[in-house]
Amino acid sequence: MRLSSPSLLAASLLLSLQTDLVLAAPKISTVGAKFFYENGTQFFIKGIAYQLVPDDPLIDTEQCKRDIVRMSELGANAIRVYHVDPLADHSGCMKAFADAGIYLFVDLDTFHTQIEQQSPHWNATQFAAFQAVLDEFQKYDNTAGVFVGNEVLTTKDGAAAAPYVLAAAHDIKLYRDRKGYRKIPVGYSAADIAELRPMLQNYMACSPNPDSRLDFFALNAYEWCGQSSYTFSGYVNLQKNASGYPIPIFFSETGCNVARPRTFEDQGAIFGDEMSGTWSGSMVYEWIQETNDYGLISYGPPAPGGAAAATNTLVDDGFTRKGTPTPVSPDFSNLKSQWATLSPTGVALSVYAESTSAITLPECPSSTAGGWAVDPSAPLPILIYGPRDHNYTRSRSSVLIVASATASSQGLASATSSAKHSGAMGLGNTGAGSDGWMHAWMLLCGLVGVVAWWL
């Protein structure tokens, strides 16, 4: 239908009003080692991993609203979303989450653009794709943070991939600042690999150049299983390694399901006296019940015939992914009961700010044979350069070569994922149409984007 001029004006005013409402949530920022609301109250994450559908769970407003009712009942104030479509309209879901006081931590990568441990690289194609996600979600005030990677390092021998993760964070932070976006925190979600503790987290935060360190570090940890304790679970060691850490640290995944039912007793430690002075909360894995059996919510029994019966948009991998959210018992109630009793007060920003001058950076881990295989003095493989990048050779030709070589590549690495992600996180079928526009768009932006930055 063709709109008349008055209709166009009304539509414009309505869109403006909707945009203003979306931007109504108080923003989250990092100061020192903590997250804060704009009013100076410390922000503790009570979050859920929310990948309801493989491609993008933030485009179905009505489903978001149905799920938000249960999330609010649970006591959640944050979600983590692993995969999104940067070209989709997310305003409806983001407004609904903002109205409920729920914040988003979103991954910038996809199965096609993620940094790989086996053959790590950080190129203009990946950078352009990361930019697109940031461009989309920076407009929402309830975007609390972005991840440049999830479990890139998956074994004790994977340290060589760490500089590429940090390079991605460096470039995204510079891109964010040069675009004039608010300083949305940029972080990384790490697998819990004992042999890399605490070297990995220290490497990500040790640079004297603030552009070359993360804004926050997060850990996917499943150590606390069933009737355990702060000491027996190993959380005491996680706390020891994180003590004095200069940037916010939190659990980006937790919720071991080896012992059933899940009682989530680790939340008492995370939000209690042992850890709340250091850790900024946790994200529980995960929202929807799938084959991996981590779900807090179900939308009905598995479809007859399993994955082979997934012939409509409501079913994927044999599980219904739309409709009325029904709590998985007793896990949902157990987590609800835990969170209801855990409300750390934290510290007021006005008080905490007085102590930030005493925060010190960790020592950068040295490269050792058979251990941490990264030279802390080696330059990062960055694509763009800032005024504080004094130890880099700024070569116009090298930047152009990166863009040209990336644009001429004919494929992107396939994803690997851990066993626990055999559900939503393990679904790599995004559809031929999605792959087509993504590859074409990324290759074009990869050629133009980095060159434009240099010029």
Coordinates of C-alpha atoms in Angstrom, one line a residue:
M1 CA 0.0 0.0 0.0
R2 CA 1.3 3.4 -0.9
L3 CA 1.4 5.8 2.0
S4 CA 0.3 9.4 1.7
S5 CA 2.5 12.2 3.0
P6 CA 0.5 12.4 6.3
S7 CA 0.8 8.6 6.7
L8 CA 4.5 8.8 6.1
L9 CA 4.9 11.5 8.7
A10 CA 2.9 9.4 11.2
A11 CA 5.0 6.4 10.4
S12 CA 8.2 8.4 10.9
L13 CA 7.0 9.7 14.3
L14 CA 6.0 6.2 15.4
L15 CA 9.4 4.9 14.4
S16 CA 11.1 7.7 16.3
L17 CA 9.0 7.0 19.3
Q18 CA 9.8 3.3 19.2
T19 CA 13.5 4.0 18.8
D20 CA 13.4 6.3 21.9
L21 CA 11.7 3.6 23.9
V22 CA 14.3 1.0 22.9
L23 CA 17.0 3.4 24.1
A24 CA 15.4 3.8 27.5
A25 CA 17.4 1.2 29.4
P26 CA 20.2 2.5 31.7
K27 CA 23.5 1.6 30.0
I28 CA 26.1 -0.7 31.4
S29 CA 29.8 0.2 31.4
T30 CA 33.0 -1.1 32.9
V31 CA 35.1 0.7 35.5
G32 CA 38.2 -1.1 36.6
A33 CA 37.2 -4.7 37.4
K34 CA 33.4 -4.2 37.7
F35 CA 30.3 -3.5 35.7
F36 CA 28.1 -0.5 36.6
Y37 CA 24.7 0.9 35.8
E38 CA 24.6 4.6 34.9
N39 CA 23.4 5.5 38.4
G40 CA 26.6 4.0 39.9
T41 CA 25.1 0.8 41.2
Q42 CA 27.2 -2.3 40.5
F43 CA 25.8 -4.7 37.9
F44 CA 25.9 -8.5 38.6
I45 CA 25.0 -10.8 35.8
K46 CA 22.2 -13.3 36.3
G47 CA 22.0 -14.6 32.8
I48 CA 20.8 -17.3 30.5
A49 CA 22.4 -18.7 27.3
Y50 CA 19.6 -18.0 24.8
Q51 CA 20.0 -19.5 21.4
L52 CA 16.4 -20.5 20.8
V53 CA 16.9 -21.0 17.1
P54 CA 20.2 -21.5 15.2
D55 CA 20.3 -18.3 13.2
D56 CA 18.9 -15.5 15.3
P57 CA 16.5 -15.7 18.3
L58 CA 16.1 -11.9 18.5
I59 CA 13.8 -11.3 15.5
D60 CA 10.5 -12.9 16.7
T61 CA 9.1 -10.2 19.0
E62 CA 6.1 -12.2 20.2
Q63 CA 8.3 -15.2 21.1
C64 CA 10.7 -12.9 22.9
K65 CA 7.8 -11.5 24.9
R66 CA 6.6 -15.0 25.9
D67 CA 10.1 -16.0 26.9
I68 CA 10.7 -12.8 28.9
V69 CA 7.8 -13.6 31.2
R70 CA 9.6 -16.8 32.3
M71 CA 13.0 -15.2 32.4
S72 CA 11.6 -12.5 34.7
E73 CA 10.1 -15.2 36.9
L74 CA 13.5 -16.9 37.0
G75 CA 15.2 -13.6 38.1
A76 CA 17.3 -13.2 35.0
N77 CA 18.7 -9.8 34.1
A78 CA 20.8 -10.8 31.1
I79 CA 21.0 -13.2 28.1
R80 CA 23.8 -14.4 25.9
V81 CA 23.1 -14.9 22.2
Y82 CA 25.7 -16.7 20.1
H83 CA 24.5 -16.1 16.5
V84 CA 22.5 -13.3 15.0
D85 CA 21.7 -11.9 11.6
P86 CA 23.1 -8.3 11.5
L87 CA 20.7 -7.4 8.6
A88 CA 17.5 -8.4 10.5
D89 CA 15.3 -6.1 12.6
H90 CA 15.9 -6.6 16.3
S91 CA 14.1 -3.6 17.6
G92 CA 11.0 -5.4 18.9
C93 CA 12.9 -8.0 20.9
M94 CA 15.5 -5.6 22.2
K95 CA 12.8 -3.2 23.4
A96 CA 10.9 -6.0 25.1
F97 CA 14.1 -7.1 26.8
A98 CA 14.9 -3.5 27.8
D99 CA 11.5 -3.0 29.3
A100 CA 12.1 -6.1 31.4
G101 CA 15.5 -4.9 32.6
I102 CA 17.3 -7.7 30.6
Y103 CA 20.6 -7.0 29.0
L104 CA 22.3 -8.6 26.0
F105 CA 25.8 -10.0 25.6
V106 CA 26.1 -11.0 21.9
D107 CA 28.8 -12.9 20.1
L108 CA 30.2 -11.1 17.0
D109 CA 31.3 -14.2 15.2
T110 CA 29.5 -17.0 13.4
F111 CA 30.4 -20.5 12.4
H112 CA 31.8 -19.0 9.1
T113 CA 33.7 -16.1 10.7
Q114 CA 35.0 -17.4 14.0
I115 CA 38.7 -17.5 14.8
E116 CA 39.9 -21.1 14.6
Q117 CA 42.5 -22.7 16.9
Q118 CA 43.9 -25.1 14.3
S119 CA 44.6 -22.5 11.7
P120 CA 44.2 -19.1 13.4
H121 CA 43.8 -16.0 11.3
W122 CA 42.2 -12.6 11.7
N123 CA 41.4 -11.0 8.3
A124 CA 39.4 -8.2 6.8
T125 CA 36.5 -10.6 5.9
Q126 CA 36.1 -11.5 9.6
F127 CA 36.6 -7.9 10.7
A128 CA 33.8 -6.7 8.3
A129 CA 31.4 -9.3 9.6
F130 CA 32.2 -8.4 13.3
Q131 CA 31.6 -4.8 12.4
A132 CA 28.2 -5.5 11.0
V133 CA 27.0 -7.1 14.2
L134 CA 28.4 -4.3 16.3
D135 CA 26.8 -1.7 14.0
E136 CA 23.4 -3.3 14.5
F137 CA 23.5 -3.8 18.3
Q138 CA 25.3 -0.7 19.4
K139 CA 22.1 1.2 18.8
Y140 CA 20.4 -0.6 21.8
D141 CA 21.2 0.7 25.2
N142 CA 20.6 -2.7 26.7
T143 CA 23.5 -4.2 24.8
A144 CA 25.9 -4.8 27.7
G145 CA 28.8 -6.4 25.9
V146 CA 30.1 -8.2 22.9
F147 CA 32.3 -11.3 22.5
V148 CA 35.0 -11.5 19.8
G149 CA 35.2 -15.3 20.3
N150 CA 33.8 -18.3 22.1
E151 CA 36.2 -21.1 23.2
V152 CA 38.7 -20.5 20.4
L153 CA 41.3 -22.2 22.4
T154 CA 40.0 -25.6 23.2
T155 CA 43.2 -27.6 24.2
K156 CA 46.4 -26.9 26.2
D157 CA 48.2 -26.7 22.8
G158 CA 46.0 -23.9 21.5
A159 CA 47.8 -20.9 22.9
A160 CA 49.1 -19.7 19.5
A161 CA 45.5 -18.6 18.7
A162 CA 45.4 -16.2 21.6
P163 CA 47.0 -13.2 19.7
Y164 CA 44.4 -13.5 17.0
V165 CA 41.6 -13.2 19.6
L166 CA 43.2 -10.2 21.1
A167 CA 43.8 -8.6 17.7
A168 CA 40.1 -8.9 17.0
A169 CA 39.3 -7.2 20.3
H170 CA 41.8 -4.5 19.5
D171 CA 40.4 -3.8 16.1
I172 CA 36.8 -3.8 17.2
K173 CA 37.6 -1.5 20.1
L174 CA 39.2 1.0 17.7
Y175 CA 36.4 0.6 15.2
R176 CA 33.9 1.3 18.0
D177 CA 35.7 4.4 19.2
R178 CA 36.3 5.8 15.7
K179 CA 32.6 5.4 14.8
G180 CA 31.7 7.4 17.9
Y181 CA 29.7 4.5 19.5
R182 CA 29.4 4.3 23.2
K183 CA 32.1 2.2 24.8
I184 CA 30.3 -1.1 24.7
P185 CA 32.6 -3.6 26.5
V186 CA 34.5 -6.0 24.3
G187 CA 35.4 -9.4 25.7
Y188 CA 36.2 -13.0 25.1
S189 CA 34.5 -16.2 26.4
A190 CA 37.1 -18.9 27.2
A191 CA 36.9 -22.6 27.6
D192 CA 38.0 -23.7 31.1
I193 CA 41.4 -25.4 30.3
A194 CA 43.4 -26.0 33.5
E195 CA 46.7 -26.1 31.7
L196 CA 46.2 -22.5 30.4
R197 CA 45.3 -21.1 33.8
P198 CA 46.0 -18.3 34.6
M199 CA 48.1 -17.5 31.5
L200 CA 45.3 -17.0 29.1
Q201 CA 43.3 -14.6 31.2
N202 CA 46.4 -12.7 32.2
Y203 CA 47.6 -12.4 28.6
M204 CA 44.2 -10.9 27.6
A205 CA 44.6 -8.2 30.2
C206 CA 48.3 -7.5 30.7
S207 CA 49.1 -5.0 27.9
P208 CA 49.9 -1.4 29.0
N209 CA 48.1 -0.3 25.9
P210 CA 44.4 -0.3 26.8
D211 CA 43.5 -0.9 23.1
S212 CA 45.3 -4.2 23.3
R213 CA 43.6 -5.7 26.2
L214 CA 40.0 -6.9 26.7
D215 CA 37.3 -4.9 28.5
F216 CA 36.2 -8.1 30.2
F217 CA 37.1 -11.8 30.4
A218 CA 34.6 -14.6 30.7
L219 CA 34.9 -18.3 31.4
N220 CA 32.8 -21.3 30.4
A221 CA 33.2 -23.5 33.5
Y222 CA 31.4 -26.7 34.4
E223 CA 33.5 -27.8 37.3
W224 CA 30.8 -27.6 40.1
C225 CA 28.6 -30.7 39.6
G226 CA 25.9 -31.7 42.0
Q227 CA 26.6 -31.8 45.7
S228 CA 30.0 -30.2 45.7
S229 CA 31.7 -27.3 47.5
Y230 CA 33.7 -24.2 46.9
T231 CA 36.9 -26.1 47.6
F232 CA 36.2 -29.5 46.1
S233 CA 34.7 -28.1 42.9
G234 CA 37.9 -26.2 42.1
Y235 CA 36.2 -22.8 42.4
V236 CA 38.6 -21.9 45.1
N237 CA 41.4 -22.1 42.4
L238 CA 39.4 -20.0 39.9
Q239 CA 39.0 -17.3 42.6
K240 CA 42.7 -17.5 43.4
N241 CA 43.6 -16.9 39.8
A242 CA 41.1 -14.1 39.4
S243 CA 42.0 -12.2 42.6
G244 CA 43.2 -8.7 41.7
Y245 CA 42.2 -9.1 38.0
P246 CA 42.1 -5.6 36.5
I247 CA 39.0 -6.1 34.3
P248 CA 35.5 -7.6 35.0
I249 CA 35.4 -11.4 35.0
F250 CA 32.3 -13.6 35.0
F251 CA 31.1 -17.1 34.1
S252 CA 29.8 -16.9 30.5
E253 CA 28.6 -20.5 30.8
T254 CA 28.0 -22.7 33.8
G255 CA 25.6 -25.4 35.0
C256 CA 27.0 -28.9 35.0
N257 CA 24.4 -31.5 34.2
V258 CA 26.4 -34.7 35.1
A259 CA 24.5 -35.0 38.4
R260 CA 20.7 -34.8 38.1
P261 CA 18.8 -32.8 38.8
R262 CA 20.8 -29.7 38.6
T263 CA 20.7 -27.8 41.9
F264 CA 22.9 -24.8 40.8
E265 CA 24.6 -24.6 44.2
D266 CA 27.6 -22.9 42.6
Q267 CA 25.5 -19.8 42.3
G268 CA 25.8 -19.4 46.1
A269 CA 29.5 -19.2 45.8
I270 CA 29.6 -17.0 42.8
F271 CA 27.2 -14.4 44.3
G272 CA 28.4 -15.0 47.9
D273 CA 31.2 -13.8 50.0
E274 CA 33.8 -16.1 48.5
M275 CA 33.6 -14.7 45.0
S276 CA 31.3 -11.7 44.5
G277 CA 34.0 -9.3 45.3
T278 CA 35.9 -10.5 42.2
W279 CA 33.4 -12.1 39.9
S280 CA 30.5 -10.2 38.2
G281 CA 28.0 -13.1 38.0
S282 CA 27.2 -15.9 35.7
M283 CA 25.3 -17.1 32.6
V284 CA 23.6 -20.4 33.0
Y285 CA 23.6 -22.8 30.1
E286 CA 21.0 -22.9 28.6
W287 CA 17.4 -21.8 27.9
I288 CA 15.9 -24.4 25.6
Q289 CA 15.9 -28.1 26.3
E290 CA 17.7 -30.1 23.5
T291 CA 19.6 -33.3 23.0
N292 CA 22.4 -32.1 25.3
D293 CA 19.9 -31.9 28.2
Y294 CA 20.9 -28.5 29.5
G295 CA 17.6 -26.8 29.0
L296 CA 15.5 -24.8 31.5
I297 CA 12.6 -24.5 29.2
S298 CA 10.7 -26.8 26.8
Y299 CA 8.3 -26.0 24.0
G300 CA 6.9 -29.5 23.8
P301 CA 8.1 -33.0 23.4
P302 CA 10.7 -33.8 20.7
A303 CA 9.2 -34.0 17.3
P304 CA 8.3 -37.6 16.0
G305 CA 11.1 -39.0 14.0
G306 CA 13.7 -36.6 15.5
A307 CA 15.7 -34.4 13.1
A308 CA 14.2 -36.0 10.0
A309 CA 10.8 -34.6 11.0
A310 CA 12.1 -31.0 11.1
T311 CA 10.2 -29.8 8.1
N312 CA 8.8 -26.4 9.4
T313 CA 10.1 -23.3 10.9
L314 CA 8.9 -24.2 14.4
V315 CA 11.0 -27.4 14.6
D316 CA 14.8 -27.7 14.3
D317 CA 17.0 -30.6 15.1
G318 CA 13.9 -32.5 16.3
F319 CA 12.9 -29.9 18.9
T320 CA 10.1 -27.4 18.9
R321 CA 11.5 -23.9 19.3
K322 CA 8.5 -21.7 19.4
G323 CA 5.3 -21.4 21.5
T324 CA 4.6 -21.4 25.2
P325 CA 7.7 -21.8 27.3
T326 CA 7.2 -24.6 29.9
P327 CA 9.8 -24.9 32.8
V328 CA 11.8 -28.1 32.9
S329 CA 11.3 -29.5 36.3
P330 CA 12.9 -29.3 38.8
D331 CA 15.9 -27.4 37.2
F332 CA 14.0 -24.2 36.5
S333 CA 12.6 -24.0 40.0
N334 CA 16.0 -24.9 41.5
L335 CA 17.7 -22.0 39.7
K336 CA 14.9 -19.7 40.6
S337 CA 15.2 -20.6 44.2
Q338 CA 19.0 -20.0 44.2
W339 CA 18.8 -16.6 42.5
A340 CA 16.0 -15.5 44.8
T341 CA 18.2 -15.6 47.8
L342 CA 21.3 -14.1 46.1
S343 CA 21.5 -10.3 45.8
P344 CA 25.0 -9.0 46.4
T345 CA 25.0 -5.3 47.0
G346 CA 28.5 -4.8 45.5
V347 CA 30.1 -1.4 45.8
A348 CA 28.9 2.1 44.7
L349 CA 30.8 3.6 41.8
S350 CA 31.5 6.7 43.8
V351 CA 33.3 4.7 46.4
Y352 CA 35.0 2.2 44.0
A353 CA 36.4 4.9 41.7
E354 CA 38.6 6.1 44.5
S355 CA 40.4 2.8 44.5
T356 CA 40.9 2.3 40.8
S357 CA 44.2 4.0 40.8
A358 CA 45.6 1.1 42.8
I359 CA 44.6 -1.5 40.2
T360 CA 47.6 -3.1 38.6
L361 CA 47.9 -5.1 35.4
P362 CA 49.0 -8.8 35.7
E363 CA 52.4 -9.8 34.5
C364 CA 52.3 -11.0 30.9
P365 CA 52.9 -14.7 30.9
S366 CA 56.3 -15.7 29.4
S367 CA 56.5 -18.2 26.6
T368 CA 57.7 -21.6 27.9
A369 CA 58.6 -24.8 26.0
G370 CA 55.7 -27.2 26.2
G371 CA 53.5 -24.7 27.9
W372 CA 52.3 -21.2 27.1
A373 CA 53.5 -20.8 23.6
V374 CA 53.0 -17.0 23.1
D375 CA 55.7 -14.4 23.2
P376 CA 54.1 -11.4 25.1
S377 CA 56.4 -8.9 23.3
A378 CA 55.3 -10.0 19.8
P379 CA 53.0 -7.5 18.0
L380 CA 49.4 -8.6 17.6
P381 CA 48.2 -9.4 14.0
I382 CA 46.0 -6.3 14.0
L383 CA 44.4 -4.7 10.9
I384 CA 44.0 -1.1 12.0
Y385 CA 46.3 1.0 14.1
G386 CA 45.7 3.5 16.9
P387 CA 47.8 6.3 18.3
R388 CA 48.9 4.0 21.2
D389 CA 50.2 1.2 18.9
H390 CA 53.8 2.4 19.1
N391 CA 55.4 -1.0 18.7
Y392 CA 53.9 -1.7 15.3
T393 CA 55.3 -1.0 11.9
R394 CA 52.6 1.0 10.1
S395 CA 52.8 -0.2 6.5
R396 CA 50.2 1.1 4.0
S397 CA 51.1 -1.8 1.6
S398 CA 50.6 -4.4 4.3
V399 CA 47.1 -3.2 5.1
L400 CA 46.2 -3.2 1.4
I401 CA 47.6 -6.7 1.0
V402 CA 45.5 -8.0 3.8
A403 CA 42.3 -6.6 2.2
S404 CA 43.2 -7.9 -1.2
A405 CA 44.2 -11.4 -0.1
T406 CA 41.1 -11.7 2.0
A407 CA 38.8 -10.6 -0.8
S408 CA 40.3 -13.2 -3.2
S409 CA 39.9 -16.1 -0.8
Q410 CA 37.2 -18.6 -1.8
G411 CA 36.1 -20.1 1.4
L412 CA 35.8 -19.8 5.2
A413 CA 36.8 -22.3 7.8
S414 CA 34.2 -24.7 9.1
A415 CA 33.3 -24.5 12.7
T416 CA 34.3 -26.9 15.5
S417 CA 32.3 -27.0 18.7
S418 CA 32.5 -28.8 22.0
A419 CA 30.2 -31.8 22.9
K420 CA 28.0 -29.7 25.1
H421 CA 27.0 -27.6 22.1
S422 CA 25.5 -30.5 20.2
G423 CA 22.2 -28.6 20.5
A424 CA 21.7 -25.0 19.4
M425 CA 25.3 -24.2 19.5
G426 CA 26.2 -27.1 17.3
L427 CA 23.7 -26.3 14.5
G428 CA 25.6 -25.0 11.6
N429 CA 22.9 -25.2 8.9
T430 CA 22.0 -21.6 8.3
G431 CA 20.5 -22.2 4.8
A432 CA 21.9 -21.6 1.4
G433 CA 20.3 -18.2 1.1
S434 CA 21.9 -17.0 4.3
D435 CA 25.3 -18.3 3.3
G436 CA 25.1 -16.6 -0.1
W437 CA 24.4 -13.1 1.1
M438 CA 26.9 -13.5 4.0
H439 CA 29.8 -14.6 1.8
A440 CA 29.1 -12.0 -0.9
W441 CA 28.6 -9.2 1.7
M442 CA 31.7 -10.1 3.7
L443 CA 34.0 -10.4 0.7
L444 CA 32.9 -7.0 -0.5
C445 CA 33.2 -5.3 2.9
G446 CA 36.5 -7.1 3.5
L447 CA 38.0 -5.5 0.4
V448 CA 36.6 -2.0 1.0
G449 CA 36.4 -1.8 4.8
V450 CA 40.1 -2.0 5.9
V451 CA 41.3 0.1 2.9
A452 CA 38.8 2.8 3.9
W453 CA 40.1 2.9 7.4
W454 CA 43.6 3.5 6.2
L455 CA 42.7 6.1 3.7

